[in-house]
PDB file of C-alpha atoms and ligand atoms in Angstrom:
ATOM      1  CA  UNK P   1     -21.750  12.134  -5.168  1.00 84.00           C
ATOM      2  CA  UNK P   2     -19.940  11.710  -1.674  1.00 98.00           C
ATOM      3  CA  UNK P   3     -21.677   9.221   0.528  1.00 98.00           C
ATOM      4  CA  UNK P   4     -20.976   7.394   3.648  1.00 98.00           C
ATOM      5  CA  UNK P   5     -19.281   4.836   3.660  1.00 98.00           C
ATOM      6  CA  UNK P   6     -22.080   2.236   5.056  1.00 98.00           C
ATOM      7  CA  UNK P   7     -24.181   1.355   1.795  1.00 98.00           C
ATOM      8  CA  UNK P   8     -21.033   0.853  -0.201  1.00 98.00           C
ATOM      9  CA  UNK P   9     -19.433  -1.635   2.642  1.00 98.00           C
ATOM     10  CA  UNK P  10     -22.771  -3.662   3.360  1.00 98.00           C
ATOM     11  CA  UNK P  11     -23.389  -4.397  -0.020  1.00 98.00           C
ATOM     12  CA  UNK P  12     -19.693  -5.824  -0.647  1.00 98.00           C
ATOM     13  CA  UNK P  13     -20.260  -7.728   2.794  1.00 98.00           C
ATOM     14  CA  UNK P  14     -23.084  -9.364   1.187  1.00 97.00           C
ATOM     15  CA  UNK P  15     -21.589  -9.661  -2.386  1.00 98.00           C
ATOM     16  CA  UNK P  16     -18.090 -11.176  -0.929  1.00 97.00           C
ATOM     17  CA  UNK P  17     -16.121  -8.303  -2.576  1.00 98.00           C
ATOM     18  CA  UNK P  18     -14.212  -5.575  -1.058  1.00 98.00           C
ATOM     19  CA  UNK P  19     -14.186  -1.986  -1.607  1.00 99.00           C
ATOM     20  CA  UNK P  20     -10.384   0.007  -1.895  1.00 99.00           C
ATOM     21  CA  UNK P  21      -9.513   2.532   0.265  1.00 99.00           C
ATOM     22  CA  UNK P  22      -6.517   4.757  -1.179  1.00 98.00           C
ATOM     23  CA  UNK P  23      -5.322   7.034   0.485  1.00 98.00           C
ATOM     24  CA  UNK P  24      -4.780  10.670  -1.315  1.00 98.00           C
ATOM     25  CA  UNK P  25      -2.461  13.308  -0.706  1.00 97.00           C
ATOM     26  CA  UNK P  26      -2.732  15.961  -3.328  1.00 98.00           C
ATOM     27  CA  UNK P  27      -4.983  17.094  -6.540  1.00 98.00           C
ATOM     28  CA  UNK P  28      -3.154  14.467  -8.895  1.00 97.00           C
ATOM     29  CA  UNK P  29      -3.534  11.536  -6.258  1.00 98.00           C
ATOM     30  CA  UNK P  30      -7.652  13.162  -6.074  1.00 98.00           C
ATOM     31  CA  UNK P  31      -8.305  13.494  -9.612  1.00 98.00           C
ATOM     32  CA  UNK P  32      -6.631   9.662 -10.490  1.00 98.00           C
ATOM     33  CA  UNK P  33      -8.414   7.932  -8.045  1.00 99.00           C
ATOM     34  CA  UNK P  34     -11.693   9.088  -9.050  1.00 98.00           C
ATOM     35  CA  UNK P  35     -11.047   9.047 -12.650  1.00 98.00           C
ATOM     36  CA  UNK P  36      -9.869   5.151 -12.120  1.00 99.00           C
ATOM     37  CA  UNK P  37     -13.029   4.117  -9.805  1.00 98.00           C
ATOM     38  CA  UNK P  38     -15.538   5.814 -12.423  1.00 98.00           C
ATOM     39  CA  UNK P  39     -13.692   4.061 -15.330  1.00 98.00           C
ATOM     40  CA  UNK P  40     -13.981   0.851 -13.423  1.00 98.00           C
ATOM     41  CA  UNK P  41     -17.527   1.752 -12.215  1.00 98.00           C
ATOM     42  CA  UNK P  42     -16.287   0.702  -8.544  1.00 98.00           C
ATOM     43  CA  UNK P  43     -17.412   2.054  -5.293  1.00 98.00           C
ATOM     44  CA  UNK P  44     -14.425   4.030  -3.933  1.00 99.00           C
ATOM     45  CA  UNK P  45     -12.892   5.146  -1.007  1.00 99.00           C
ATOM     46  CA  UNK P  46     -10.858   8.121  -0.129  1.00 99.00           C
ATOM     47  CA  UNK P  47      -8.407   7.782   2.703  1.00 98.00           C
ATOM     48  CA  UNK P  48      -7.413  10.845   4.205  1.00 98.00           C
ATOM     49  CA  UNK P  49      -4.775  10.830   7.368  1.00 98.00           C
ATOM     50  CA  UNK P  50      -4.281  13.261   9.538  1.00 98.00           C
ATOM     51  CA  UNK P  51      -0.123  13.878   8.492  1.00 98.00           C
ATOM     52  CA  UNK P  52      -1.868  13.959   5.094  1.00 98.00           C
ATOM     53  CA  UNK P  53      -4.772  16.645   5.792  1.00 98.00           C
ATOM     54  CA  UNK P  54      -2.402  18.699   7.418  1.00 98.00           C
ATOM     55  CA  UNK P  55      -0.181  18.376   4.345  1.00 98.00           C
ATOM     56  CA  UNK P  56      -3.138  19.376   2.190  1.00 98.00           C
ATOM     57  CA  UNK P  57      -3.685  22.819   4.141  1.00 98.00           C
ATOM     58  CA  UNK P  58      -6.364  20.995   6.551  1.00 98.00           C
ATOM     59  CA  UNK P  59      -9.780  19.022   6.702  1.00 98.00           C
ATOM     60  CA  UNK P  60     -11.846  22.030   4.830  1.00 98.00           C
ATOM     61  CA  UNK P  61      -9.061  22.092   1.876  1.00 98.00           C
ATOM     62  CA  UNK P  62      -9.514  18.980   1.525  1.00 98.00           C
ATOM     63  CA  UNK P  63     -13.350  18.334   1.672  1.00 98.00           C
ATOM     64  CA  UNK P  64     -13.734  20.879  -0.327  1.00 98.00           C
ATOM     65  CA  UNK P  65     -11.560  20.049  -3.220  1.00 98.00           C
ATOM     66  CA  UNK P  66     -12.838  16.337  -2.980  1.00 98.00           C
ATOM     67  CA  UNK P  67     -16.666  17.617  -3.643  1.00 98.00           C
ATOM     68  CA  UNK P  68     -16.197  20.087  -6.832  1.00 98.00           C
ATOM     69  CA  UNK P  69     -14.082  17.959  -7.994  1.00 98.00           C
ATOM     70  CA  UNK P  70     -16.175  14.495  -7.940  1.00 98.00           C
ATOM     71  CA  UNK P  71     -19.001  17.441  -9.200  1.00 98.00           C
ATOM     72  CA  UNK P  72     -16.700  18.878 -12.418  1.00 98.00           C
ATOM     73  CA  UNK P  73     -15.277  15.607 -13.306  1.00 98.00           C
ATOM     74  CA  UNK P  74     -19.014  14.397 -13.334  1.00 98.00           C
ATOM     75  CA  UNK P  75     -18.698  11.037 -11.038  1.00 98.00           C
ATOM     76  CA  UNK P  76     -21.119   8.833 -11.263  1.00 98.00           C
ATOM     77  CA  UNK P  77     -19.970   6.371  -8.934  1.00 98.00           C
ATOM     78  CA  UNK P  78     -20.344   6.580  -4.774  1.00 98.00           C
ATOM     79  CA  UNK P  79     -17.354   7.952  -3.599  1.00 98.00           C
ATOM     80  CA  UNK P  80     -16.828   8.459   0.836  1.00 99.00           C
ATOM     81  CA  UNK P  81     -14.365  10.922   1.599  1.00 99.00           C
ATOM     82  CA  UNK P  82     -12.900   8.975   4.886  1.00 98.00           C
ATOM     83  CA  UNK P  83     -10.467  10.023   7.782  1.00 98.00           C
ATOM     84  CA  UNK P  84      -7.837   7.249   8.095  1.00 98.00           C
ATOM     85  CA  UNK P  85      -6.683   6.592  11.708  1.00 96.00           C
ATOM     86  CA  UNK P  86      -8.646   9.780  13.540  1.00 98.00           C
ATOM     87  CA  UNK P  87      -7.447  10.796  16.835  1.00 98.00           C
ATOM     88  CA  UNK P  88     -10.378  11.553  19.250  1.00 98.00           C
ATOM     89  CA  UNK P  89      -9.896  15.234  18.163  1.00 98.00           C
ATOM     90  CA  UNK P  90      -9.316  15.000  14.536  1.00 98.00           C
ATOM     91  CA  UNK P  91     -12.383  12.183  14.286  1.00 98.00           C
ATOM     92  CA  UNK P  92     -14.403  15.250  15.644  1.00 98.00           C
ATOM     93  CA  UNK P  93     -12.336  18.485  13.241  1.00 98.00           C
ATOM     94  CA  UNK P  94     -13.258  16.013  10.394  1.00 98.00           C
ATOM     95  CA  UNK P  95     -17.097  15.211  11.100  1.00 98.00           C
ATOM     96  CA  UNK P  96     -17.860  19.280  11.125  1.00 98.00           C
ATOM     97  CA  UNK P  97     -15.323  20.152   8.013  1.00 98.00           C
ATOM     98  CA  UNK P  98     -17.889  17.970   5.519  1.00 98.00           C
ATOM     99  CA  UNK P  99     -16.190  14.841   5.583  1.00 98.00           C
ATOM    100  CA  UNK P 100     -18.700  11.705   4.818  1.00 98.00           C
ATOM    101  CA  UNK P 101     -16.931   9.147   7.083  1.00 98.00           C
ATOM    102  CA  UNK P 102     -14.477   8.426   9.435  1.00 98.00           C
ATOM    103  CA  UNK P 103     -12.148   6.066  11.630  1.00 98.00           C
ATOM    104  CA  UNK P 104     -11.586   6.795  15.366  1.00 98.00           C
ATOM    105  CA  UNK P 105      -8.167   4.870  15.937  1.00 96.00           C
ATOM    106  CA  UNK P 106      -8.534   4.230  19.813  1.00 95.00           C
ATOM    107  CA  UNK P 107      -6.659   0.889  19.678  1.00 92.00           C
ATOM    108  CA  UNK P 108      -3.747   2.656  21.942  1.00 91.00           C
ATOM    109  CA  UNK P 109      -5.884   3.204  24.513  1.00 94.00           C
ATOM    110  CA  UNK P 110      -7.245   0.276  27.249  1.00 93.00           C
ATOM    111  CA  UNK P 111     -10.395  -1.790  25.599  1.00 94.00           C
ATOM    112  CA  UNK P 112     -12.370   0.152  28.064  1.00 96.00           C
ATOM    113  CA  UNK P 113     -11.270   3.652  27.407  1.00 97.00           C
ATOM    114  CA  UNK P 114     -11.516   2.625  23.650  1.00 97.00           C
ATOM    115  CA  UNK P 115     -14.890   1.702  23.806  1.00 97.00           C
ATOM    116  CA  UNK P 116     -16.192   4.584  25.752  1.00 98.00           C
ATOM    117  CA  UNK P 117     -14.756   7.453  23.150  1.00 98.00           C
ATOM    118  CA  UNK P 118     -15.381   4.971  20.384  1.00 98.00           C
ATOM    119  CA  UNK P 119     -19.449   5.069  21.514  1.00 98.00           C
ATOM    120  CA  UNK P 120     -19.445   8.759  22.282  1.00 98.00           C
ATOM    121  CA  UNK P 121     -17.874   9.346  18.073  1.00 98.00           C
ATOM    122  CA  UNK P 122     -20.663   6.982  16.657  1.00 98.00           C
ATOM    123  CA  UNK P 123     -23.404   8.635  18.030  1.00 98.00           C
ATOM    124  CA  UNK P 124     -21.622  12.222  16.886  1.00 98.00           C
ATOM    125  CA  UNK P 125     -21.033  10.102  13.415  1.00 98.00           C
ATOM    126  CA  UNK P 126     -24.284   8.942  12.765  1.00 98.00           C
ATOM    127  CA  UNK P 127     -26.118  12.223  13.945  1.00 98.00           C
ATOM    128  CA  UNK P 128     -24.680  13.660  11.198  1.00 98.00           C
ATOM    129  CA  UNK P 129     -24.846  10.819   8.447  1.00 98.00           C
ATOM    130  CA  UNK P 130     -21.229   9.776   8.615  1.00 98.00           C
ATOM    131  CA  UNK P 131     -20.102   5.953   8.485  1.00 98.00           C
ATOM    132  CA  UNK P 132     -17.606   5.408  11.226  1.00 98.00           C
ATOM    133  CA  UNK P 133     -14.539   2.590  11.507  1.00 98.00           C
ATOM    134  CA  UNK P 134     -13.148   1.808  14.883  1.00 98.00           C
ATOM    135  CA  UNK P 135      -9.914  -0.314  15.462  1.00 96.00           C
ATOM    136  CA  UNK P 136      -9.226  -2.783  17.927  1.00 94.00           C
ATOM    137  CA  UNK P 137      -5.660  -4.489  18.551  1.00 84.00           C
ATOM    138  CA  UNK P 138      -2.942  -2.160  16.643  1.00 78.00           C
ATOM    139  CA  UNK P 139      -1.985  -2.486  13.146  1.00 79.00           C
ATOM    140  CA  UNK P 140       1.920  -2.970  12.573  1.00 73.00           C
ATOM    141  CA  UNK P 141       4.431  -0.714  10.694  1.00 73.00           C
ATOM    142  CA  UNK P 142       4.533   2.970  10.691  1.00 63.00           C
ATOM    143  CA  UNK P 143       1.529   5.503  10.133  1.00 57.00           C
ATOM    144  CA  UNK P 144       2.265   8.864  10.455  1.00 58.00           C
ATOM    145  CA  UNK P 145       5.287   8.599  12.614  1.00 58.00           C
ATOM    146  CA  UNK P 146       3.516   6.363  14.915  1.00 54.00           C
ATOM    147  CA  UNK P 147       4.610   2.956  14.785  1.00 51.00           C
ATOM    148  CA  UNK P 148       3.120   0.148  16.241  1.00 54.00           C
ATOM    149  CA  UNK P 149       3.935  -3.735  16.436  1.00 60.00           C
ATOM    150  CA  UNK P 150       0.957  -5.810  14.388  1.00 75.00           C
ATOM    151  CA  UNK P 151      -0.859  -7.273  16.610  1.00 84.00           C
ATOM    152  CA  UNK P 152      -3.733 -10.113  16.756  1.00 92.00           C
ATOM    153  CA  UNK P 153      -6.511  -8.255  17.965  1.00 94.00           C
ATOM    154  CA  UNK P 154      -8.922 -10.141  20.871  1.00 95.00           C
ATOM    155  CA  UNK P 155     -12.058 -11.737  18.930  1.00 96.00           C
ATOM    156  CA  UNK P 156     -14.117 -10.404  22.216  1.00 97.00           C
ATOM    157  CA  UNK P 157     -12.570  -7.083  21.980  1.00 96.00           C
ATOM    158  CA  UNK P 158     -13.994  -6.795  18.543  1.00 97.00           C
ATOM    159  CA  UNK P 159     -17.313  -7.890  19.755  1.00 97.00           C
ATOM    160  CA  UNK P 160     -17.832  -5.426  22.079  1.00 97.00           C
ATOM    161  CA  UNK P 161     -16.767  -2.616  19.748  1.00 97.00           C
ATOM    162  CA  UNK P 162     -19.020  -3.577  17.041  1.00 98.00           C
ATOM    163  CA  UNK P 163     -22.025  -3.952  18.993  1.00 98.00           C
ATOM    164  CA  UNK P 164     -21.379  -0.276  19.896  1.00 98.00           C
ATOM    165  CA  UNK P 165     -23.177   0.781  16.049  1.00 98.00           C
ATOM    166  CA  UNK P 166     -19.853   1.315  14.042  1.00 98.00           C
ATOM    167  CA  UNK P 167     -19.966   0.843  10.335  1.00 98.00           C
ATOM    168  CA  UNK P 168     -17.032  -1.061   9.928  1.00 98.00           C
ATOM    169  CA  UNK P 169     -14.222  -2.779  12.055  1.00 98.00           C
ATOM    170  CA  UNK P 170     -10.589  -2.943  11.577  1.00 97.00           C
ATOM    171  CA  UNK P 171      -8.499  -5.093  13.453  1.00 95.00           C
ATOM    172  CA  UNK P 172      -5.516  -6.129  13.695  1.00 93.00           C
ATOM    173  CA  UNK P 173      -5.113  -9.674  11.998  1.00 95.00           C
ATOM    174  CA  UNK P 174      -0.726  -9.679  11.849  1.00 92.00           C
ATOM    175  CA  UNK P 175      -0.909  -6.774   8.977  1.00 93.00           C
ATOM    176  CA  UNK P 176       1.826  -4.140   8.922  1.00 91.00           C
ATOM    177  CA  UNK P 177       1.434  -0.930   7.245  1.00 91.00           C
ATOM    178  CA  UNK P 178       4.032  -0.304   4.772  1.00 91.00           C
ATOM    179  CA  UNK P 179       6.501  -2.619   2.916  1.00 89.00           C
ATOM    180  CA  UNK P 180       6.285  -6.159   4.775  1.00 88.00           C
ATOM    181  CA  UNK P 181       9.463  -7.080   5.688  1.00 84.00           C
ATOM    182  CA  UNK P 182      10.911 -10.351   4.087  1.00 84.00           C
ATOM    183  CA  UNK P 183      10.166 -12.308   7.612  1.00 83.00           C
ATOM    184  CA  UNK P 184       6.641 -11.548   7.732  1.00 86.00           C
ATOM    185  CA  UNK P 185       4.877 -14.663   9.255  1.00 86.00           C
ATOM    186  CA  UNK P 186       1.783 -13.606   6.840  1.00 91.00           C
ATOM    187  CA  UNK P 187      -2.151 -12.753   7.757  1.00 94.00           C
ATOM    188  CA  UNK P 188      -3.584 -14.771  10.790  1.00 95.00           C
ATOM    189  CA  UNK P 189      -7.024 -15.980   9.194  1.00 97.00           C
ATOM    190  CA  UNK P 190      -7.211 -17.970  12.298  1.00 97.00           C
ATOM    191  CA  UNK P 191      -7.667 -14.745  13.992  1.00 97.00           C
ATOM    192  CA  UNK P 192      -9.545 -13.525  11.432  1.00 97.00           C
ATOM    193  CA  UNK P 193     -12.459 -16.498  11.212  1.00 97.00           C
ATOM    194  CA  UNK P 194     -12.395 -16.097  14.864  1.00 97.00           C
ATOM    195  CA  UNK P 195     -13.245 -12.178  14.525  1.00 97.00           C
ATOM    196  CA  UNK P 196     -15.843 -12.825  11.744  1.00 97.00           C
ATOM    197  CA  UNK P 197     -17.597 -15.244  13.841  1.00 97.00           C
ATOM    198  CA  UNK P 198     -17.824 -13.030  16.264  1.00 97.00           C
ATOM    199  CA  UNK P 199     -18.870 -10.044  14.614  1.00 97.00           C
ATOM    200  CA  UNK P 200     -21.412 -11.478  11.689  1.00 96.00           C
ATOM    201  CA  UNK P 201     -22.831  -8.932   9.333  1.00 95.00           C
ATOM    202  CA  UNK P 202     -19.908  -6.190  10.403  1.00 98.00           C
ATOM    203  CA  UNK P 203     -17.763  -5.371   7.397  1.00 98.00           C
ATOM    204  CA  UNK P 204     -14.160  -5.699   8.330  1.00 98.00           C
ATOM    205  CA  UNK P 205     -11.012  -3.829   7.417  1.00 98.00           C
ATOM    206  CA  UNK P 206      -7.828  -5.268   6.083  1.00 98.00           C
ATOM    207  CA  UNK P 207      -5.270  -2.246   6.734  1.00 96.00           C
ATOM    208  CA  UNK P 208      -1.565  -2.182   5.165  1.00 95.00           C
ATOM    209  CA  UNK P 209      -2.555  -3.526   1.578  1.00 96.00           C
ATOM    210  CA  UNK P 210       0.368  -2.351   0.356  1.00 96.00           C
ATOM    211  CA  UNK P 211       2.528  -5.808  -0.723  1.00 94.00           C
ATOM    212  CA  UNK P 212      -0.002  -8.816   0.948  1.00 96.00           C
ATOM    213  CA  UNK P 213       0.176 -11.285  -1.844  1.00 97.00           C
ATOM    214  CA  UNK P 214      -2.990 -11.865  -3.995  1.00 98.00           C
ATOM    215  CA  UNK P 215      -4.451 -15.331  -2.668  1.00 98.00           C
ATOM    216  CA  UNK P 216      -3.923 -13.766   0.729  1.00 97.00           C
ATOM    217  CA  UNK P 217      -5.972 -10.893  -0.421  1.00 98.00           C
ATOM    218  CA  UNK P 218      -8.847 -13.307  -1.745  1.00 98.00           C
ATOM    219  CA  UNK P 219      -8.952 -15.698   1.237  1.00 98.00           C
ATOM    220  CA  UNK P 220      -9.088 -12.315   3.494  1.00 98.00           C
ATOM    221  CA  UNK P 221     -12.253 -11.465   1.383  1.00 98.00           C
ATOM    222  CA  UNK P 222     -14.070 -14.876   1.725  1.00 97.00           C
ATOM    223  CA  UNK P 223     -13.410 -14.671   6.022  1.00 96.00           C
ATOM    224  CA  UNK P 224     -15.580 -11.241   5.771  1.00 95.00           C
ATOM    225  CA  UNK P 225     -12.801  -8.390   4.616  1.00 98.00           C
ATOM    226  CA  UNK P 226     -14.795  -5.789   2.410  1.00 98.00           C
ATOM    227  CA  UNK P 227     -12.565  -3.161   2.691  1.00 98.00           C
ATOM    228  CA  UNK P 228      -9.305  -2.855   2.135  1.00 98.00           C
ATOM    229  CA  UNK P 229      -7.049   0.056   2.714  1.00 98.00           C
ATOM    230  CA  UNK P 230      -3.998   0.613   0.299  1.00 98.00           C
ATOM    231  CA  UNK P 231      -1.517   3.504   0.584  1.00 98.00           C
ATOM    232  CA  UNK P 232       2.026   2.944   0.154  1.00 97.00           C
ATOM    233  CA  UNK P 233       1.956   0.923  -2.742  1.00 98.00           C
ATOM    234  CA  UNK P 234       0.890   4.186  -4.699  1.00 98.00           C
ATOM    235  CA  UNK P 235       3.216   5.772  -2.848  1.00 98.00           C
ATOM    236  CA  UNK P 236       6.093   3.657  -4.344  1.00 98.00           C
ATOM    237  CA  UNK P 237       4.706   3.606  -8.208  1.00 98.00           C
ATOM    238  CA  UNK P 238       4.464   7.393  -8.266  1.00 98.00           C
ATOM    239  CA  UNK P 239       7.678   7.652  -7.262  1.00 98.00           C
ATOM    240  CA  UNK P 240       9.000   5.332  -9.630  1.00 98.00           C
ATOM    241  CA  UNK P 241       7.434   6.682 -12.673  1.00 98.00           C
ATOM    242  CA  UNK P 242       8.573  10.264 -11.608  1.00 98.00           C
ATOM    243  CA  UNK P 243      12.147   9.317 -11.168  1.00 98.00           C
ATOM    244  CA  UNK P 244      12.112   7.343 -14.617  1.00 98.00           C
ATOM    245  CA  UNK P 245      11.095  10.698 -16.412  1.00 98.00           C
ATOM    246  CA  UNK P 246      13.631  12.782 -14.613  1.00 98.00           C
ATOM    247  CA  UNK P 247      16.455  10.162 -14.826  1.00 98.00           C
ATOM    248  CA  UNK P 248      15.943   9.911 -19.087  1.00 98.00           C
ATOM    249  CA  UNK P 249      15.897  14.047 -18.974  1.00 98.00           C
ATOM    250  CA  UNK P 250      12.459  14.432 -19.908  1.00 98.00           C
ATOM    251  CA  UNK P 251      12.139  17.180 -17.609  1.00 98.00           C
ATOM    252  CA  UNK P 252      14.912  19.528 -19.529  1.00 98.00           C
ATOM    253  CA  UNK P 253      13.418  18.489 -22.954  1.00 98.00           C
ATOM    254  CA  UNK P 254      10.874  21.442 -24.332  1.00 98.00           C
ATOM    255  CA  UNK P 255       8.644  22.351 -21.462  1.00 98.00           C
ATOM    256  CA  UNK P 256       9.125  18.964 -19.986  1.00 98.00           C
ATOM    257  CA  UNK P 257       9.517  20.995 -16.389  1.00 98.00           C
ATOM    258  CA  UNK P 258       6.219  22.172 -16.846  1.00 98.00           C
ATOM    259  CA  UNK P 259       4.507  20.211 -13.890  1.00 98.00           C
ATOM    260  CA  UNK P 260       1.620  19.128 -15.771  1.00 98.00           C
ATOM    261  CA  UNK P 261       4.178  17.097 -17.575  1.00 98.00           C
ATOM    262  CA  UNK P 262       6.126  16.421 -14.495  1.00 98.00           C
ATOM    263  CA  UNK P 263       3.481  15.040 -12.755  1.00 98.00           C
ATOM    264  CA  UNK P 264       1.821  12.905 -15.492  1.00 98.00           C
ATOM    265  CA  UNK P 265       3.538  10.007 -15.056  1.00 98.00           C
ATOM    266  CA  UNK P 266       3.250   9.327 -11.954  1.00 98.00           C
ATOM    267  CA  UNK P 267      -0.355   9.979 -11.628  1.00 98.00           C
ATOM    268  CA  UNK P 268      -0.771   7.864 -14.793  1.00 98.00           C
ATOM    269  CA  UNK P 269       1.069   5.583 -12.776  1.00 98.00           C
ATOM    270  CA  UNK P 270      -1.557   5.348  -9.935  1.00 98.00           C
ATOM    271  CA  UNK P 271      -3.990   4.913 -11.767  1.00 98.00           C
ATOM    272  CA  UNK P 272      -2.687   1.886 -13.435  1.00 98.00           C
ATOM    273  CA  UNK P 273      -2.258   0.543  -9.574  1.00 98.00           C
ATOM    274  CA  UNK P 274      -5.790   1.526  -8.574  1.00 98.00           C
ATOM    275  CA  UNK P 275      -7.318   0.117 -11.345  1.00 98.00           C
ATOM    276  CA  UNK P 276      -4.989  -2.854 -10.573  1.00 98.00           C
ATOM    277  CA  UNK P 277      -6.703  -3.364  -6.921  1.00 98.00           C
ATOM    278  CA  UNK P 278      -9.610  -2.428  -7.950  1.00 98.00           C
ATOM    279  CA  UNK P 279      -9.644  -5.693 -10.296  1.00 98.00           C
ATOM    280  CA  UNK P 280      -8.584  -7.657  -7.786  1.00 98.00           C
ATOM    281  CA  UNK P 281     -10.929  -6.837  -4.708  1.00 98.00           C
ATOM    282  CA  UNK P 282     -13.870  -7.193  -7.178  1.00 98.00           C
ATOM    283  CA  UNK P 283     -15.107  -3.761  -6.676  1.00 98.00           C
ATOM    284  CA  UNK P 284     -15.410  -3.191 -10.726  1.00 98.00           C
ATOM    285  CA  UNK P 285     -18.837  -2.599 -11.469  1.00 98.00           C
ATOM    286  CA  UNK P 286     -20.044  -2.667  -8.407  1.00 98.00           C
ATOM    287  CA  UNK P 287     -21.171   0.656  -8.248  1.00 97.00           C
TER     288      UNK P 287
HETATM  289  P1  LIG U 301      -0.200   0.584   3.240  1.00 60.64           P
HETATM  290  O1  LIG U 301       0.499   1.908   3.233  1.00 60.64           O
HETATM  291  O2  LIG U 301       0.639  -0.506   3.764  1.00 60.64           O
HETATM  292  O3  LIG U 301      -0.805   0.276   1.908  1.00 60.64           O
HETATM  293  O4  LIG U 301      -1.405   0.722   4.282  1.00 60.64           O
HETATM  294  C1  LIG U 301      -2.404   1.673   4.078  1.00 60.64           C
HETATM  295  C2  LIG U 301      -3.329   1.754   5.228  1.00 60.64           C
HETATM  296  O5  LIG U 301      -3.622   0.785   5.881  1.00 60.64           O
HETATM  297  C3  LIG U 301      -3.898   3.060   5.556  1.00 60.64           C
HETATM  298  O6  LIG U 301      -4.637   3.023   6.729  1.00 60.64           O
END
């Protein structure tokens, strides 16, 4: 069934786990994410961004494809169908096509003008049921063609979002989106302890997964991270496994064209990854 996001994030708050957010961005991406969180029995978390829902013939498409399908596949586990770096507009497009949660990425805008159309999107969130994320100091790398430094967000800052009712917090802690380049100075868990004191029970969200080395991830978890967001690291394995069946001529073998076949490995491929994270973060029968 599709939830919000709020039950799932609490409980791995309180359990020291954290829940994966991957990002989809067609039926394959859909159908092997869900398949890998109910094999796993993990909580899961569909990311959805706007470049992507556009992609996917808009919000409704995409709602609608996530609920039969977590219906025919028969998905036990709780699954939120989440919009991944909202604009003020798309937060609201999202809320009214069905989605079950949603991030309002004001963290371009001045703390003040942030907080204001952060407060007015919970209260439009939660009158409909719908977890919300807000962001506060900008996550690095590029998102959507927007691309932004990674920045150490302001442990105050963070306070005075959180106490506005959001569900869970993401902020920036020296993460980049994307492949970190080799002179990455690493995750600030300075910053991050500071932020967790700050914000106590608030479940906080460690954005650009993609490559952060695995005691990294762990220590993140311990300072209060229970959700982590991963996107390009799927991304990269899909493409992989595609190119591998094209390159041995797999593709002009029978009805290797046929893109059932085509598309197999990859997905196979994500799934392998998820399932990977999923292990990782602790999620794994969670649900
Ligand atoms: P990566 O693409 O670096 O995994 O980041 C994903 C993300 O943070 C989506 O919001």
């Amino acid at each position: 069934m599709l939830v919000s996001a709020k039950e799932m994030l609490d409980k791995a708050k309180a359990g020291h786990y954290a829940v994966g957010q991957f990002n989809i961005n067609n039926l394959e991406w859909t159908k092997a994410i869900l398949l890998t969180a109910e094999e796993t029995k993990s909580p899961v978390i569909l990311g959805v961004s706007e470049g992507a829902g556009k992609y996917m013939a808009g919000f409704k498409t995409v709602a609608a494809m996530v609920k039969a399908m977590d219906e025919s596949l028969g998905i036990t586990v709780p699954v939120a169908l989440h919009l991944d770096h909202g604009t003020y507009e798309g937060t609201k497009a999202c809320i009214e096509a069905g989605f079950t949660s949603v991030m309002f990425d004001g963290s371009h805008y001045d703390i003040e003008e942030n907080v204001a159309k952060t407060k007015e999107l919970v209260e439009l969130s939660h009158k409909n049921g719908i977890s919300i994320e807000a962001e506060v100091g900008a996550i690095g790398g590029e998102e959507d063609g927007v691309v932004g430094m990674g920045e150490c967000a302001d442990p105050d800052e963070c306070k005075r979002i959180a106490d506005l009712g959001i569900d869970m917090l993401a902020a920036g802690i020296g993460n980049i989106h994307g492949v970190y380049p080799d002179n990455w100075a690493g995750l600030s868990f300075e910053t991050l302890d500071a932020i967790q004191q700050k914000t106590g029970a608030m479940p906080l969200v460690l954005h650009g997964g993609t490559g952060i080395p695995d005691d990294m991830i762990k220590k993140a978890i311990d300072l209060g991270v229970s959700k982590i967001n991963v996107n390009t690291e799927c991304q990269l394995v899909f493409a992989a496994a595609t190119r591998e069946y094209i390159e041995a001529g797999k593709d002009q073998q029978g009805k290797g064209f046929d893109p059932r076949k085509l598309l197999a490995p990859g997905t196979e491929a994500i799934k392998a990854k998820v399932k990977e994270k999923i292990l990782l973060f602790g999620s794994d029968g969670k649900a």
